[in-house]
Amino acid sequence: MSGARKVFIKSFGCQMNVYDSHRMADKLAPEGFAETATPEDADLIILNTCHIREKAADKVYSELGRVRLIKQAAAQEGRRVMVAVAGCVAQAEGAEIIRRAPSVDLVVGPQSYHRLPALLARVEGGERAIDTEFPVEDKFNALTPPSREATRRRGVSAFVTVQEGCDKFCTFCVVPYTRGAETSRPVAQIVAEATRLADAGVREITLIGQNVNAYHGNGPDGRASTLGRLLHRIAEVPGIARLRYTTSHPGDMDASLIAAHRDLPALMPYLHLPVQSGSDRILAAMNRRHTRADYLDALARVRAAQPAIAFSSDFIVGFPGETEADFDATLSLIEEVGYAGAFSFKYSARPGTPAADLADQIGEDVKAERLARLQQAIDRQQADFNARCRGRTFDVLLEKPGRHAGQIVGRSPYLQPVHVMAEPALIGDVAPVTITDVDAYSLFGVMARPSQAREPLLMRAGG
Ligand code: SF4
């Protein structure tokens, strides 16, 4: 394949899909595909789908309805547009997508998108191709590194997938089925990717994986590494100022990872550690493999190692069988921890997961009412957390131009967006900013003198 063609990739869902979309674009670049932000201009449209949210497949089919119109309009101009469905819905639905959506030329799962060029060649040969295998070859070895220009365009903060799949089998979750068994990339491969990113100007790396703290990739000595040791190794990459990781399981907060929170200044004091419920009965029904006490103990150990740590979490309300007492236990856990933020969702059944078959499903009205109460509690804690940032000076990674002239948007150590008036030349710097104002989700500040002392933030919202 050759020539200047355009690919439009729409990502749904989590950071792992954003990462995969970038890597698909990188794989297609040597094939002559340039990225476009306009689907109407594209010769190839890829929907990189997510299966986590409710009615995920329905949403993909309705999106495909819009894509079909674009494809038809292009055909009237004598232009062929190829349409691919990638990601977790592609993995789960497979041939059903080809059957239901005649506009789709290609279905490719999250473990086989490195084969895109060969699959597109088959499509160009007149086939409608499906590849939802879990191949034996190493996908990451078969991917193409991004160009410096592509990396720069994507900004100073980057994701790197270090681990995929999950062996935990929480009863509500599709990940073990769509992403497969847990696998970890070797340390050397990840360090090489981090080094390339740093050389192109990236300052912050977030290591991502469905269960990232179960990371156990091969180290240079041939032995399995841990996420803690990997973080230490990446912190040595020249140019990398900040590290984060997500998403973690409470049962995998091992000693090396907790020590990294104490020993690595580059590791930001912000941990997203999903708990889902505060009730032991529901945690057992979810097959979370930890209790409320285990979870609180993990947080306490991290807090002892890094007193400035702030926490966020995920919650599911209305899991089958959840009583008012179970829900109260979740609210009391929230009060006990004091979160800086959280994601919360109503339980919705995923076909093929064990919880979908449980008898005592909760009514929508009950779920909605509980979700509203939970979100109120979290919003209050988040507002409290942000309010306590007012008057503080802390380091901000300046990321990109803001909406107003002369403004730059950066990120605090706690991942809050920070708006500050500053020179565009400072993008990519980590600079001290004094917070002068806050709203529900953002901070506003002024550049501080580099010598101005950063206060250690002993941050705890709520209770
Ligand atoms: S640990 Fe996370 S990814 Fe794994 S099954 Fe549970 S919810 Fe899904």
Short mmCIF file of C-alpha atoms and ligand atoms in Angstrom, two decimals:
data_model
loop_
_atom_site.label_atom_id
_atom_site.label_comp_id
_atom_site.label_asym_id
_atom_site.label_seq_id
_atom_site.Cartn_x
_atom_site.Cartn_y
_atom_site.Cartn_z
CA MET A 1 0.00 0.00 0.00
CA SER A 2 1.23 3.51 -0.64
CA GLY A 3 0.13 7.10 -1.28
CA ALA A 4 -1.29 9.79 0.96
CA ARG A 5 -4.39 8.36 2.52
CA LYS A 6 -6.14 9.32 5.70
CA VAL A 7 -7.26 7.37 8.73
CA PHE A 8 -9.79 8.56 11.29
CA ILE A 9 -9.71 6.66 14.60
CA LYS A 10 -12.37 7.19 17.23
CA SER A 11 -11.50 5.90 20.71
CA PHE A 12 -14.11 4.91 23.22
CA GLY A 13 -13.47 4.01 26.85
CA CYS A 14 -10.30 3.81 28.85
CA GLN A 15 -6.70 4.96 28.47
CA MET A 16 -5.77 1.54 27.15
CA ASN A 17 -7.93 2.20 24.12
CA VAL A 18 -6.39 5.65 23.63
CA TYR A 19 -2.97 3.98 23.71
CA ASP A 20 -4.10 1.26 21.27
CA SER A 21 -5.51 3.91 18.91
CA HIS A 22 -2.17 5.70 18.86
CA ARG A 23 -0.38 2.44 18.17
CA MET A 24 -2.80 1.61 15.31
CA ALA A 25 -2.06 5.02 13.77
CA ASP A 26 1.68 4.37 14.19
CA LYS A 27 1.34 0.94 12.53
CA LEU A 28 -0.54 2.49 9.61
CA ALA A 29 1.78 5.48 9.10
CA PRO A 30 4.38 3.53 7.07
CA GLU A 31 1.48 2.24 4.94
CA GLY A 32 0.85 5.82 3.80
CA PHE A 33 -2.00 6.66 6.19
CA ALA A 34 -1.94 10.09 7.84
CA GLU A 35 -4.26 10.74 10.78
CA THR A 36 -7.25 13.01 10.29
CA ALA A 37 -9.66 14.41 12.86
CA THR A 38 -12.49 14.50 10.29
CA PRO A 39 -14.23 11.22 9.43
CA GLU A 40 -15.61 12.71 6.20
CA ASP A 41 -12.01 13.09 4.89
CA ALA A 42 -10.94 9.58 5.78
CA ASP A 43 -10.17 6.61 3.53
CA LEU A 44 -10.21 4.36 6.59
CA ILE A 45 -12.45 4.81 9.63
CA ILE A 46 -11.64 2.79 12.76
CA LEU A 47 -13.98 2.66 15.74
CA ASN A 48 -11.88 1.50 18.69
CA THR A 49 -14.65 0.31 20.97
CA CYS A 50 -15.10 -0.27 24.69
CA HIS A 51 -17.27 -2.91 26.33
CA ILE A 52 -17.34 -1.58 29.88
CA ARG A 53 -20.35 0.71 29.76
CA GLU A 54 -23.97 -0.25 29.50
CA LYS A 55 -25.31 -1.11 26.04
CA ALA A 56 -21.81 -0.89 24.58
CA ALA A 57 -22.67 -2.92 21.50
CA ASP A 58 -25.83 -0.85 20.82
CA LYS A 59 -23.75 2.31 20.90
CA VAL A 60 -21.32 0.86 18.38
CA TYR A 61 -24.16 -0.09 16.01
CA SER A 62 -25.65 3.38 16.22
CA GLU A 63 -22.20 4.93 15.57
CA LEU A 64 -21.89 2.58 12.60
CA GLY A 65 -25.16 4.03 11.28
CA ARG A 66 -23.45 7.44 11.04
CA VAL A 67 -20.34 5.90 9.49
CA ARG A 68 -22.47 4.15 6.87
CA LEU A 69 -23.79 7.53 5.67
CA ILE A 70 -20.23 8.86 5.36
CA LYS A 71 -19.25 5.75 3.41
CA GLN A 72 -22.25 6.11 1.09
CA ALA A 73 -21.53 9.82 0.47
CA ALA A 74 -17.91 9.00 -0.39
CA ALA A 75 -19.02 6.21 -2.74
CA GLN A 76 -21.20 8.71 -4.62
CA GLU A 77 -18.02 10.74 -5.18
CA GLY A 78 -16.29 7.60 -6.43
CA ARG A 79 -14.16 7.21 -3.29
CA ARG A 80 -13.88 3.99 -1.31
CA VAL A 81 -13.93 4.24 2.48
CA MET A 82 -12.93 1.18 4.50
CA VAL A 83 -14.55 0.73 7.92
CA ALA A 84 -13.00 -1.23 10.79
CA VAL A 85 -14.32 -2.04 14.25
CA ALA A 86 -11.56 -2.64 16.81
CA GLY A 87 -11.39 -2.96 20.59
CA CYS A 88 -13.36 -4.93 23.14
CA VAL A 89 -16.75 -4.88 21.40
CA ALA A 90 -15.02 -6.25 18.30
CA GLN A 91 -13.57 -9.02 20.45
CA ALA A 92 -16.88 -9.82 22.12
CA GLU A 93 -19.18 -9.57 19.08
CA GLY A 94 -16.83 -10.79 16.32
CA ALA A 95 -18.72 -12.11 13.29
CA GLU A 96 -22.00 -10.70 14.61
CA ILE A 97 -20.77 -7.21 13.64
CA ILE A 98 -20.04 -8.35 10.08
CA ARG A 99 -23.51 -9.91 9.93
CA ARG A 100 -25.41 -6.94 11.35
CA ALA A 101 -23.45 -4.05 9.82
CA PRO A 102 -22.88 -4.39 6.05
CA SER A 103 -20.76 -1.22 6.03
CA VAL A 104 -18.07 -2.89 8.16
CA ASP A 105 -15.11 -4.30 6.22
CA LEU A 106 -12.95 -5.44 9.09
CA VAL A 107 -13.31 -6.57 12.72
CA VAL A 108 -10.08 -6.70 14.72
CA GLY A 109 -9.63 -7.51 18.40
CA PRO A 110 -7.34 -5.73 20.89
CA GLN A 111 -4.71 -8.47 20.72
CA SER A 112 -4.36 -8.57 16.94
CA TYR A 113 -4.38 -4.96 15.72
CA HIS A 114 -0.66 -5.21 14.91
CA ARG A 115 -1.87 -7.21 11.90
CA LEU A 116 -3.84 -4.25 10.50
CA PRO A 117 -1.78 -3.77 7.30
CA ALA A 118 -2.22 -7.43 6.27
CA LEU A 119 -5.91 -7.35 7.20
CA LEU A 120 -6.46 -4.18 5.16
CA ALA A 121 -4.75 -5.82 2.19
CA ARG A 122 -7.34 -8.61 2.44
CA VAL A 123 -10.12 -6.03 2.56
CA GLU A 124 -8.71 -4.33 -0.52
CA GLY A 125 -8.77 -7.74 -2.17
CA GLY A 126 -12.54 -7.84 -1.64
CA GLU A 127 -12.78 -9.78 1.63
CA ARG A 128 -14.56 -8.82 4.81
CA ALA A 129 -11.95 -9.80 7.38
CA ILE A 130 -12.22 -10.81 11.05
CA ASP A 131 -9.29 -11.30 13.42
CA THR A 132 -10.18 -11.75 17.07
CA GLU A 133 -7.44 -14.21 17.92
CA PHE A 134 -5.13 -14.08 20.89
CA PRO A 135 -2.02 -14.62 18.76
CA VAL A 136 1.13 -16.26 20.01
CA GLU A 137 3.43 -13.62 18.50
CA ASP A 138 4.28 -10.59 20.61
CA LYS A 139 1.97 -7.79 19.50
CA PHE A 140 4.25 -5.14 20.95
CA ASN A 141 7.26 -6.40 19.01
CA ALA A 142 5.20 -6.21 15.85
CA LEU A 143 4.09 -2.60 16.43
CA THR A 144 5.76 0.44 14.91
CA PRO A 145 7.23 3.13 17.18
CA PRO A 146 5.55 6.52 16.77
CA SER A 147 7.42 9.17 14.82
CA ARG A 148 8.86 12.06 16.85
CA GLU A 149 6.31 14.31 15.19
CA ALA A 150 3.38 12.06 16.23
CA THR A 151 4.69 11.87 19.80
CA ARG A 152 5.04 15.67 19.99
CA ARG A 153 1.53 16.15 18.63
CA ARG A 154 0.16 13.86 21.37
CA GLY A 155 1.64 16.03 24.12
CA VAL A 156 4.08 15.92 27.00
CA SER A 157 2.17 13.30 28.96
CA ALA A 158 1.95 9.79 27.50
CA PHE A 159 0.51 6.39 28.31
CA VAL A 160 2.55 3.21 28.01
CA THR A 161 0.80 -0.14 28.22
CA VAL A 162 2.91 -2.47 30.35
CA GLN A 163 0.40 -5.21 31.08
CA GLU A 164 -2.76 -6.51 29.45
CA GLY A 165 -5.56 -8.84 30.39
CA CYS A 166 -6.66 -10.00 33.81
CA ASP A 167 -6.86 -13.25 35.76
CA LYS A 168 -9.03 -11.95 38.58
CA PHE A 169 -12.45 -12.70 37.08
CA CYS A 170 -14.55 -10.22 39.04
CA THR A 171 -18.07 -11.44 38.39
CA PHE A 172 -19.25 -8.19 36.76
CA CYS A 173 -16.32 -7.67 34.40
CA VAL A 174 -15.74 -8.59 30.76
CA VAL A 175 -12.02 -7.85 30.69
CA PRO A 176 -10.80 -11.43 31.28
CA TYR A 177 -12.91 -12.46 28.27
CA THR A 178 -12.15 -9.55 25.90
CA ARG A 179 -8.49 -8.93 26.74
CA GLY A 180 -7.58 -12.45 27.78
CA ALA A 181 -5.16 -13.74 30.40
CA GLU A 182 -2.72 -11.46 32.14
CA THR A 183 0.46 -10.80 30.18
CA SER A 184 3.29 -8.38 30.90
CA ARG A 185 5.75 -6.75 28.53
CA PRO A 186 9.47 -7.24 29.23
CA VAL A 187 11.19 -4.43 31.14
CA ALA A 188 13.68 -3.71 28.33
CA GLN A 189 10.87 -3.24 25.77
CA ILE A 190 9.08 -0.77 28.06
CA VAL A 191 12.25 1.16 28.89
CA ALA A 192 13.03 1.46 25.16
CA GLU A 193 9.55 2.88 24.55
CA ALA A 194 9.86 5.29 27.50
CA THR A 195 13.26 6.44 26.23
CA ARG A 196 11.88 7.12 22.74
CA LEU A 197 9.01 9.10 24.24
CA ALA A 198 11.35 11.11 26.48
CA ASP A 199 13.64 11.86 23.52
CA ALA A 200 10.63 13.33 21.70
CA GLY A 201 9.75 15.60 24.65
CA VAL A 202 7.45 13.50 26.85
CA ARG A 203 7.87 14.41 30.54
CA GLU A 204 5.23 12.29 32.22
CA ILE A 205 4.48 8.61 31.67
CA THR A 206 1.45 6.77 32.99
CA LEU A 207 2.00 3.03 33.00
CA ILE A 208 -1.29 1.38 32.14
CA GLY A 209 -2.79 -2.07 32.28
CA GLN A 210 -6.13 -3.64 33.12
CA ASN A 211 -4.52 -4.85 36.33
CA VAL A 212 -1.29 -2.89 36.16
CA ASN A 213 0.06 -3.72 39.60
CA ALA A 214 0.00 -7.44 38.75
CA TYR A 215 2.85 -6.54 36.36
CA HIS A 216 5.45 -9.31 36.25
CA GLY A 217 7.40 -8.77 33.02
CA ASN A 218 10.85 -10.24 32.50
CA GLY A 219 13.66 -8.12 33.86
CA PRO A 220 17.15 -7.85 32.33
CA ASP A 221 18.30 -10.66 34.64
CA GLY A 222 15.65 -12.96 33.16
CA ARG A 223 13.63 -12.95 36.40
CA ALA A 224 10.12 -11.56 36.77
CA SER A 225 10.09 -7.90 37.73
CA THR A 226 7.45 -6.07 39.76
CA LEU A 227 5.70 -2.79 39.02
CA GLY A 228 7.70 -1.17 41.83
CA ARG A 229 11.01 -2.19 40.26
CA LEU A 230 9.79 -1.17 36.79
CA LEU A 231 8.88 2.30 38.10
CA HIS A 232 12.38 2.66 39.54
CA ARG A 233 13.89 1.72 36.18
CA ILE A 234 11.74 4.16 34.19
CA ALA A 235 12.45 6.96 36.66
CA GLU A 236 16.09 6.68 35.52
CA VAL A 237 15.18 7.55 31.90
CA PRO A 238 16.59 11.05 31.25
CA GLY A 239 13.80 13.59 30.73
CA ILE A 240 11.06 11.70 32.56
CA ALA A 241 9.95 13.92 35.44
CA ARG A 242 6.74 12.23 36.50
CA LEU A 243 5.32 8.74 36.74
CA ARG A 244 1.85 7.40 37.40
CA TYR A 245 0.18 4.02 37.01
CA THR A 246 -3.36 2.80 36.60
CA THR A 247 -5.53 0.68 37.11
CA SER A 248 -4.66 -1.36 40.15
CA HIS A 249 -6.15 -4.13 42.23
CA PRO A 250 -5.94 -3.82 46.04
CA GLY A 251 -4.67 -7.40 46.33
CA ASP A 252 -1.59 -6.57 44.23
CA MET A 253 -0.25 -3.62 46.27
CA ASP A 254 3.00 -5.40 47.08
CA ALA A 255 5.88 -4.14 49.24
CA SER A 256 8.02 -3.00 46.29
CA LEU A 257 5.20 -0.85 44.91
CA ILE A 258 4.47 0.70 48.28
CA ALA A 259 8.19 1.38 48.80
CA ALA A 260 8.25 3.11 45.40
CA HIS A 261 5.70 5.59 46.76
CA ARG A 262 8.17 6.38 49.55
CA ASP A 263 11.41 6.32 47.54
CA LEU A 264 10.60 7.71 44.10
CA PRO A 265 10.07 11.47 43.94
CA ALA A 266 8.92 11.08 40.32
CA LEU A 267 5.99 8.86 41.36
CA MET A 268 3.07 11.22 41.87
CA PRO A 269 1.28 11.04 45.23
CA TYR A 270 -2.03 10.05 43.72
CA LEU A 271 -3.36 6.51 43.60
CA HIS A 272 -6.46 5.27 41.83
CA LEU A 273 -7.34 2.08 43.67
CA PRO A 274 -10.78 0.71 42.80
CA VAL A 275 -12.76 -0.88 45.63
CA GLN A 276 -16.23 -1.14 43.99
CA SER A 277 -18.11 -1.67 47.29
CA GLY A 278 -17.61 -1.19 51.02
CA SER A 279 -19.59 -4.30 51.94
CA ASP A 280 -17.74 -7.58 52.49
CA ARG A 281 -20.82 -9.52 51.42
CA ILE A 282 -20.91 -7.71 48.05
CA LEU A 283 -17.12 -7.83 47.62
CA ALA A 284 -17.38 -11.63 47.99
CA ALA A 285 -20.26 -11.79 45.49
CA MET A 286 -18.15 -9.71 43.10
CA ASN A 287 -15.27 -12.19 43.58
CA ARG A 288 -12.99 -9.24 44.34
CA ARG A 289 -10.74 -11.47 46.45
CA HIS A 290 -10.29 -8.82 49.14
CA THR A 291 -12.29 -7.54 52.07
CA ARG A 292 -13.03 -4.00 53.15
CA ALA A 293 -10.33 -4.40 55.83
CA ASP A 294 -7.78 -5.59 53.24
CA TYR A 295 -8.53 -2.54 51.12
CA LEU A 296 -8.22 -0.13 54.04
CA ASP A 297 -5.01 -1.83 55.07
CA ALA A 298 -3.56 -1.34 51.55
CA LEU A 299 -4.43 2.37 51.69
CA ALA A 300 -2.93 2.69 55.17
CA ARG A 301 0.33 1.09 54.02
CA VAL A 302 0.57 3.46 51.05
CA ARG A 303 -0.27 6.42 53.27
CA ALA A 304 2.41 5.41 55.77
CA ALA A 305 4.96 5.28 52.91
CA GLN A 306 3.81 8.55 51.32
CA PRO A 307 1.86 10.80 53.70
CA ALA A 308 1.02 13.26 50.89
CA ILE A 309 -0.91 10.59 48.98
CA ALA A 310 -4.46 11.20 47.79
CA PHE A 311 -6.80 8.45 46.66
CA SER A 312 -9.44 7.94 44.04
CA SER A 313 -11.52 4.86 43.36
CA ASP A 314 -14.24 3.16 41.32
CA PHE A 315 -17.62 2.24 42.77
CA ILE A 316 -20.44 0.10 41.44
CA VAL A 317 -23.83 0.67 43.06
CA GLY A 318 -26.75 -1.72 42.84
CA PHE A 319 -24.77 -4.92 42.32
CA PRO A 320 -27.23 -7.87 42.43
CA GLY A 321 -28.34 -8.48 46.01
CA GLU A 322 -27.04 -5.14 47.35
CA THR A 323 -29.15 -4.20 50.37
CA GLU A 324 -29.50 -0.77 51.93
CA ALA A 325 -27.10 -1.97 54.66
CA ASP A 326 -24.51 -2.97 52.01
CA PHE A 327 -24.86 0.42 50.38
CA ASP A 328 -24.48 2.16 53.74
CA ALA A 329 -21.23 0.23 54.19
CA THR A 330 -19.99 1.76 50.91
CA LEU A 331 -20.94 5.26 52.09
CA SER A 332 -19.19 4.68 55.40
CA LEU A 333 -16.06 3.48 53.57
CA ILE A 334 -16.07 6.70 51.54
CA GLU A 335 -16.28 8.74 54.75
CA GLU A 336 -13.52 6.68 56.32
CA VAL A 337 -11.09 7.07 53.39
CA GLY A 338 -11.72 10.63 52.23
CA TYR A 339 -11.27 10.58 48.46
CA ALA A 340 -9.94 13.27 46.11
CA GLY A 341 -12.30 11.95 43.42
CA ALA A 342 -13.93 8.76 42.16
CA PHE A 343 -15.76 7.19 39.26
CA SER A 344 -19.10 5.63 40.09
CA PHE A 345 -21.55 3.65 38.02
CA LYS A 346 -24.83 1.81 38.31
CA TYR A 347 -24.33 -1.91 37.96
CA SER A 348 -25.37 -3.13 34.53
CA ALA A 349 -25.21 -6.74 33.43
CA ARG A 350 -22.60 -7.73 30.86
CA PRO A 351 -23.69 -10.74 28.85
CA GLY A 352 -21.46 -13.73 29.55
CA THR A 353 -20.36 -12.58 33.02
CA PRO A 354 -21.45 -14.58 36.11
CA ALA A 355 -23.20 -11.62 37.77
CA ALA A 356 -25.49 -11.20 34.76
CA ASP A 357 -27.17 -14.48 35.73
CA LEU A 358 -27.72 -13.64 39.40
CA ALA A 359 -31.39 -13.65 40.37
CA ASP A 360 -31.62 -10.67 42.70
CA GLN A 361 -31.00 -7.84 40.23
CA ILE A 362 -31.71 -4.38 41.67
CA GLY A 363 -34.34 -2.06 40.19
CA GLU A 364 -33.19 0.90 38.09
CA ASP A 365 -34.88 3.44 40.39
CA VAL A 366 -33.06 2.07 43.45
CA LYS A 367 -29.75 2.08 41.58
CA ALA A 368 -30.27 5.65 40.38
CA GLU A 369 -31.16 6.87 43.86
CA ARG A 370 -28.13 5.19 45.45
CA LEU A 371 -25.82 6.48 42.72
CA ALA A 372 -27.04 10.04 43.32
CA ARG A 373 -26.34 9.72 47.06
CA LEU A 374 -22.89 8.25 46.46
CA GLN A 375 -21.97 10.90 43.91
CA GLN A 376 -23.06 13.61 46.32
CA ALA A 377 -20.67 12.23 48.93
CA ILE A 378 -17.80 12.02 46.43
CA ASP A 379 -18.49 15.50 45.00
CA ARG A 380 -18.40 16.93 48.51
CA GLN A 381 -15.06 15.27 49.19
CA GLN A 382 -13.63 16.38 45.85
CA ALA A 383 -14.75 19.99 46.46
CA ASP A 384 -13.21 19.82 49.92
CA PHE A 385 -9.98 18.44 48.50
CA ASN A 386 -9.78 21.14 45.83
CA ALA A 387 -10.61 23.88 48.33
CA ARG A 388 -7.67 22.80 50.45
CA CYS A 389 -5.36 23.41 47.48
CA ARG A 390 -6.13 27.14 47.57
CA GLY A 391 -3.08 29.12 48.69
CA ARG A 392 -0.72 26.16 48.22
CA THR A 393 2.28 26.16 45.90
CA PHE A 394 3.07 22.95 44.11
CA ASP A 395 4.70 21.67 40.99
CA VAL A 396 2.59 21.67 37.85
CA LEU A 397 3.45 19.95 34.58
CA LEU A 398 2.56 22.60 31.96
CA GLU A 399 0.87 20.61 29.19
CA LYS A 400 -0.86 22.68 26.52
CA PRO A 401 -2.36 26.05 25.59
CA GLY A 402 -5.57 26.85 27.47
CA ARG A 403 -8.79 28.21 26.04
CA HIS A 404 -7.89 31.83 26.79
CA ALA A 405 -5.04 33.74 25.15
CA GLY A 406 -1.84 33.47 27.18
CA GLN A 407 -3.20 30.66 29.33
CA ILE A 408 -1.61 27.25 29.78
CA VAL A 409 -3.27 24.19 31.24
CA GLY A 410 -1.19 21.85 33.32
CA ARG A 411 -1.67 19.08 35.85
CA SER A 412 -1.08 19.15 39.57
CA PRO A 413 0.54 16.14 41.27
CA TYR A 414 -3.07 15.12 42.02
CA LEU A 415 -4.07 15.15 38.35
CA GLN A 416 -6.25 18.25 38.74
CA PRO A 417 -6.20 20.56 35.69
CA VAL A 418 -4.41 23.80 36.63
CA HIS A 419 -5.01 26.98 34.59
CA VAL A 420 -2.21 29.53 34.71
CA MET A 421 -1.04 32.51 32.62
CA ALA A 422 2.41 31.57 31.27
CA GLU A 423 4.64 31.67 28.20
CA PRO A 424 3.91 28.91 25.65
CA ALA A 425 7.66 28.19 25.65
CA LEU A 426 7.19 26.75 29.14
CA ILE A 427 5.03 23.87 27.89
CA GLY A 428 6.77 20.70 29.01
CA ASP A 429 8.25 22.32 32.11
CA VAL A 430 7.40 21.31 35.64
CA ALA A 431 7.04 24.66 37.41
CA PRO A 432 5.83 25.84 40.81
CA VAL A 433 2.37 27.39 40.71
CA THR A 434 0.54 29.05 43.59
CA ILE A 435 -3.15 28.16 43.57
CA THR A 436 -5.32 31.25 43.87
CA ASP A 437 -8.75 29.90 43.03
CA VAL A 438 -10.56 26.59 42.62
CA ASP A 439 -13.81 25.28 41.19
CA ALA A 440 -15.41 21.85 41.33
CA TYR A 441 -12.92 20.18 38.97
CA SER A 442 -10.07 22.63 38.25
CA LEU A 443 -7.53 24.86 39.91
CA PHE A 444 -6.41 28.35 38.87
CA GLY A 445 -3.03 29.75 39.81
CA VAL A 446 -0.11 32.08 39.18
CA MET A 447 3.45 31.14 38.40
CA ALA A 448 5.52 31.16 41.56
CA ARG A 449 9.23 31.94 41.83
CA PRO A 450 11.26 28.76 41.26
CA SER A 451 12.77 29.24 44.71
CA GLN A 452 9.37 29.45 46.37
CA ALA A 453 8.97 26.54 48.73
CA ARG A 454 6.51 23.84 47.70
CA GLU A 455 4.48 22.79 50.64
CA PRO A 456 4.08 19.10 51.19
CA LEU A 457 0.39 18.46 50.78
CA LEU A 458 -1.03 16.38 53.55
CA MET A 459 -4.13 15.80 51.55
CA ARG A 460 -7.18 14.05 52.77
CA ALA A 461 -10.70 14.91 51.78
CA GLY A 462 -13.81 14.19 53.77
CA GLY A 463 -13.60 12.10 56.91
S1 SF4 B 1 -9.54 -6.87 38.51
FE1 SF4 B 1 -10.39 -5.25 37.19
S2 SF4 B 1 -10.03 -5.96 35.05
FE2 SF4 B 1 -9.75 -7.76 36.41
S3 SF4 B 1 -11.75 -8.76 36.41
FE3 SF4 B 1 -11.71 -7.37 38.21
S4 SF4 B 1 -12.60 -5.42 37.46
FE4 SF4 B 1 -12.10 -6.67 35.63
#
